[in-house]
Amino acid sequence: MISAALRRLPAARLRPPRPAARSAPPNAPPNAPPTAPRSRPGRARAGLLAALFGATLLALPPHAEAAPGQDALVLRIVLALARFTQWPDAAAPEQTLRLCVAPVRNELPAAFAAADGQRSGAWRVQVLRAAPGEHCHLLFLPEAAEQATALLRASARAPVLTIGESDGFLSRGGMVELLLVHDALRFDVQLGSLRGAGLDLSSQALRLARQVRE
């Protein structure tokens, strides 16, 4: 659903809106300075998303930036969420983040494949083709991913952050579901699945979730 819907969006809708021009309040003296526009909850939330995720984006190589836009956008959010995840000490990524991605039609999403070996903060990202029994810190299941049910079942209760795009992902045991809401990419969180695996998501990220389920 996410990938197909993002393809239909005009490119302009993925860009942040320009800030409104400031103007002097009515009945103000002629030389009064302009006042800042009032903050709206939606605009403030968008700013928080940009600040939170923008500070933690992967340094994508030029060929990754050339990949389809929806893949690159999803990749950025997936890696930002990883940066705000707390793993148990024994399972936490140290120098390398092992990102397992389920293929679609035997292919990995282009931006994910291109991110292999790149850096995200202090981590080097290692992109792996997801398979039951593979050691992963993070498992990403795109919409229409192959073996999605088996992969999700194999990771149950393990300290693996699971992020998916398909409808009902949280109900099937996933931890974070990406979804498109009013042309914006948002996410829902299932705390029970996270904490059952010994993981937690920072309060900063939880405040930006569309929905947090217990």
CSV table of C-alpha atoms in Angstrom, one decimal:
chain,number,residue,atom,x,y,z
A,1,MET,CA,0.0,0.0,0.0
A,2,ILE,CA,2.7,2.5,0.9
A,3,SER,CA,4.9,2.0,-2.1
A,4,ALA,CA,2.0,2.0,-4.6
A,5,ALA,CA,0.4,5.1,-3.0
A,6,LEU,CA,3.7,7.0,-2.9
A,7,ARG,CA,4.3,6.4,-6.6
A,8,ARG,CA,1.0,8.1,-7.4
A,9,LEU,CA,1.8,11.3,-5.4
A,10,PRO,CA,3.1,14.3,-7.2
A,11,ALA,CA,6.7,15.0,-6.2
A,12,ALA,CA,5.8,18.4,-4.8
A,13,ARG,CA,3.7,16.7,-2.0
A,14,LEU,CA,6.8,15.1,-0.6
A,15,ARG,CA,8.4,18.5,0.0
A,16,PRO,CA,7.7,20.5,3.2
A,17,PRO,CA,5.5,23.5,2.7
A,18,ARG,CA,7.1,26.9,2.6
A,19,PRO,CA,6.6,28.9,5.8
A,20,ALA,CA,4.0,31.6,5.7
A,21,ALA,CA,5.2,35.2,5.4
A,22,ARG,CA,5.0,37.2,8.5
A,23,SER,CA,2.8,40.3,8.7
A,24,ALA,CA,2.1,43.1,11.1
A,25,PRO,CA,-1.0,42.6,13.3
A,26,PRO,CA,-4.1,44.8,12.4
A,27,ASN,CA,-4.2,48.2,14.1
A,28,ALA,CA,-0.4,48.1,14.8
A,29,PRO,CA,1.7,51.2,14.6
A,30,PRO,CA,3.2,51.9,11.1
A,31,ASN,CA,6.7,50.7,12.1
A,32,ALA,CA,5.7,47.7,14.2
A,33,PRO,CA,7.7,44.6,13.5
A,34,PRO,CA,5.9,41.7,11.8
A,35,THR,CA,4.6,38.9,14.1
A,36,ALA,CA,5.3,35.2,13.6
A,37,PRO,CA,2.4,33.1,12.4
A,38,ARG,CA,0.7,31.0,15.1
A,39,SER,CA,1.9,27.5,15.3
A,40,ARG,CA,-0.6,24.8,14.2
A,41,PRO,CA,-0.4,21.3,15.7
A,42,GLY,CA,0.0,19.7,12.3
A,43,ARG,CA,2.8,22.0,11.3
A,44,ALA,CA,4.5,21.6,14.6
A,45,ARG,CA,4.4,17.8,14.3
A,46,ALA,CA,5.8,18.0,10.8
A,47,GLY,CA,8.6,20.2,12.1
A,48,LEU,CA,9.3,17.7,14.9
A,49,LEU,CA,9.4,14.8,12.4
A,50,ALA,CA,11.9,16.7,10.3
A,51,ALA,CA,14.0,17.6,13.2
A,52,LEU,CA,14.0,14.1,14.7
A,53,PHE,CA,14.5,12.2,11.5
A,54,GLY,CA,16.6,14.8,9.7
A,55,ALA,CA,19.3,14.7,12.4
A,56,THR,CA,19.7,10.9,12.0
A,57,LEU,CA,19.5,10.3,8.3
A,58,LEU,CA,21.7,7.9,6.5
A,59,ALA,CA,24.5,9.6,4.5
A,60,LEU,CA,23.2,8.1,1.2
A,61,PRO,CA,25.7,7.7,-1.7
A,62,PRO,CA,24.8,9.4,-5.0
A,63,HIS,CA,23.6,6.2,-6.6
A,64,ALA,CA,21.2,5.6,-3.7
A,65,GLU,CA,19.7,9.1,-4.0
A,66,ALA,CA,19.0,8.2,-7.6
A,67,ALA,CA,16.9,5.2,-6.5
A,68,PRO,CA,13.0,5.5,-6.6
A,69,GLY,CA,12.0,8.3,-4.3
A,70,GLN,CA,9.6,6.2,-2.2
A,71,ASP,CA,12.3,3.6,-1.4
A,72,ALA,CA,14.7,6.3,-0.2
A,73,LEU,CA,12.0,8.0,1.9
A,74,VAL,CA,11.1,4.7,3.6
A,75,LEU,CA,14.8,3.8,4.1
A,76,ARG,CA,15.4,7.1,5.9
A,77,ILE,CA,12.5,6.6,8.3
A,78,VAL,CA,13.4,3.0,9.0
A,79,LEU,CA,17.0,4.0,9.9
A,80,ALA,CA,15.8,6.9,12.0
A,81,LEU,CA,13.5,4.6,14.0
A,82,ALA,CA,16.5,2.3,14.5
A,83,ARG,CA,18.5,5.2,16.0
A,84,PHE,CA,15.7,5.7,18.6
A,85,THR,CA,15.4,2.1,19.5
A,86,GLN,CA,17.0,0.6,22.7
A,87,TRP,CA,18.2,-3.0,22.4
A,88,PRO,CA,19.2,-5.2,25.3
A,89,ASP,CA,22.9,-4.8,26.0
A,90,ALA,CA,23.8,-8.3,24.7
A,91,ALA,CA,21.9,-7.7,21.4
A,92,ALA,CA,22.6,-4.0,20.7
A,93,PRO,CA,24.3,-3.1,17.5
A,94,GLU,CA,27.8,-1.8,18.1
A,95,GLN,CA,29.7,-0.8,15.0
A,96,THR,CA,27.4,-2.5,12.5
A,97,LEU,CA,23.7,-2.4,12.1
A,98,ARG,CA,22.5,-5.6,10.5
A,99,LEU,CA,19.4,-4.6,8.4
A,100,CYS,CA,17.6,-7.6,7.0
A,101,VAL,CA,15.2,-6.8,4.1
A,102,ALA,CA,12.6,-9.2,2.6
A,103,PRO,CA,12.7,-9.3,-1.2
A,104,VAL,CA,9.8,-8.5,-3.4
A,105,ARG,CA,9.8,-10.6,-6.6
A,106,ASN,CA,13.2,-11.7,-5.6
A,107,GLU,CA,14.6,-8.2,-5.6
A,108,LEU,CA,15.5,-5.9,-2.7
A,109,PRO,CA,14.1,-2.3,-2.8
A,110,ALA,CA,16.7,-0.2,-4.8
A,111,ALA,CA,17.6,2.3,-2.1
A,112,PHE,CA,18.0,-0.4,0.6
A,113,ALA,CA,20.3,-2.4,-1.7
A,114,ALA,CA,22.4,0.7,-2.4
A,115,ALA,CA,22.7,1.6,1.3
A,116,ASP,CA,24.8,-1.6,2.0
A,117,GLY,CA,28.2,-0.5,3.5
A,118,GLN,CA,27.1,3.1,4.1
A,119,ARG,CA,27.1,4.8,7.5
A,120,SER,CA,24.2,5.9,9.6
A,121,GLY,CA,25.5,7.8,12.6
A,122,ALA,CA,28.0,5.6,14.4
A,123,TRP,CA,26.9,2.5,12.5
A,124,ARG,CA,27.9,0.9,9.3
A,125,VAL,CA,24.8,-0.5,7.7
A,126,GLN,CA,25.0,-4.0,6.5
A,127,VAL,CA,22.0,-4.9,4.3
A,128,LEU,CA,21.1,-8.6,4.2
A,129,ARG,CA,18.5,-10.6,2.4
A,130,ALA,CA,16.1,-11.7,5.1
A,131,ALA,CA,15.9,-15.4,5.8
A,132,PRO,CA,14.6,-17.4,8.8
A,133,GLY,CA,17.5,-17.8,11.2
A,134,GLU,CA,19.5,-14.8,9.9
A,135,HIS,CA,21.0,-12.7,12.6
A,136,CYS,CA,19.4,-9.2,12.3
A,137,HIS,CA,19.1,-6.1,14.4
A,138,LEU,CA,16.2,-4.8,12.2
A,139,LEU,CA,13.9,-6.7,9.9
A,140,PHE,CA,12.1,-4.7,7.2
A,141,LEU,CA,9.1,-6.3,5.4
A,142,PRO,CA,8.0,-4.2,2.4
A,143,GLU,CA,4.5,-4.6,1.1
A,144,ALA,CA,4.1,-7.9,-0.8
A,145,ALA,CA,7.4,-9.2,0.7
A,146,GLU,CA,8.1,-12.8,0.1
A,147,GLN,CA,7.8,-15.2,3.1
A,148,ALA,CA,6.6,-12.3,5.3
A,149,THR,CA,4.6,-14.5,7.7
A,150,ALA,CA,7.4,-17.0,8.1
A,151,LEU,CA,10.0,-14.2,8.7
A,152,LEU,CA,7.8,-12.4,11.2
A,153,ARG,CA,7.1,-15.7,13.1
A,154,ALA,CA,10.8,-16.6,13.1
A,155,SER,CA,11.7,-13.2,14.7
A,156,ALA,CA,9.0,-13.4,17.4
A,157,ARG,CA,10.3,-12.7,20.9
A,158,ALA,CA,13.8,-12.1,19.5
A,159,PRO,CA,15.5,-8.7,20.0
A,160,VAL,CA,14.8,-7.7,16.4
A,161,LEU,CA,13.1,-4.5,15.5
A,162,THR,CA,10.4,-5.4,12.9
A,163,ILE,CA,9.0,-2.7,10.6
A,164,GLY,CA,6.5,-3.4,7.9
A,165,GLU,CA,4.3,-1.7,5.3
A,166,SER,CA,1.4,-4.1,4.9
A,167,ASP,CA,-2.1,-3.5,6.4
A,168,GLY,CA,-2.6,-5.2,9.8
A,169,PHE,CA,1.2,-5.6,10.3
A,170,LEU,CA,0.9,-4.8,14.1
A,171,SER,CA,-2.0,-7.3,14.5
A,172,ARG,CA,0.3,-10.0,13.1
A,173,GLY,CA,3.0,-9.4,15.7
A,174,GLY,CA,5.0,-6.6,14.0
A,175,MET,CA,6.3,-3.7,16.0
A,176,VAL,CA,6.1,-0.6,13.7
A,177,GLU,CA,3.8,-0.2,10.8
A,178,LEU,CA,4.4,2.4,8.1
A,179,LEU,CA,1.3,3.9,6.5
A,180,LEU,CA,0.3,6.8,4.3
A,181,VAL,CA,-2.1,9.3,6.0
A,182,HIS,CA,-3.2,12.4,4.0
A,183,ASP,CA,-0.2,12.1,1.6
A,184,ALA,CA,2.3,11.9,4.6
A,185,LEU,CA,4.2,8.8,5.7
A,186,ARG,CA,3.4,8.1,9.3
A,187,PHE,CA,3.9,5.1,11.6
A,188,ASP,CA,2.0,3.2,14.3
A,189,VAL,CA,3.7,1.3,17.2
A,190,GLN,CA,2.9,-1.8,19.1
A,191,LEU,CA,4.5,-1.5,22.5
A,192,GLY,CA,3.6,-5.0,23.6
A,193,SER,CA,5.5,-6.6,20.7
A,194,LEU,CA,8.5,-4.3,21.3
A,195,ARG,CA,8.8,-4.8,25.0
A,196,GLY,CA,8.0,-8.5,24.7
A,197,ALA,CA,11.2,-8.8,22.6
A,198,GLY,CA,13.2,-6.7,25.2
A,199,LEU,CA,13.2,-3.6,23.0
A,200,ASP,CA,12.0,-0.1,23.6
A,201,LEU,CA,11.4,3.1,21.5
A,202,SER,CA,12.4,6.5,22.9
A,203,SER,CA,9.7,8.8,24.1
A,204,GLN,CA,10.7,11.3,21.4
A,205,ALA,CA,9.8,8.8,18.6
A,206,LEU,CA,6.7,7.6,20.4
A,207,ARG,CA,5.3,11.2,20.6
A,208,LEU,CA,5.5,11.3,16.8
A,209,ALA,CA,3.7,8.1,16.2
A,210,ARG,CA,0.2,8.3,14.8
A,211,GLN,CA,-0.9,5.6,17.2
A,212,VAL,CA,0.7,3.8,20.1
A,213,ARG,CA,-0.9,0.5,21.1
A,214,GLU,CA,-0.2,-1.1,24.4
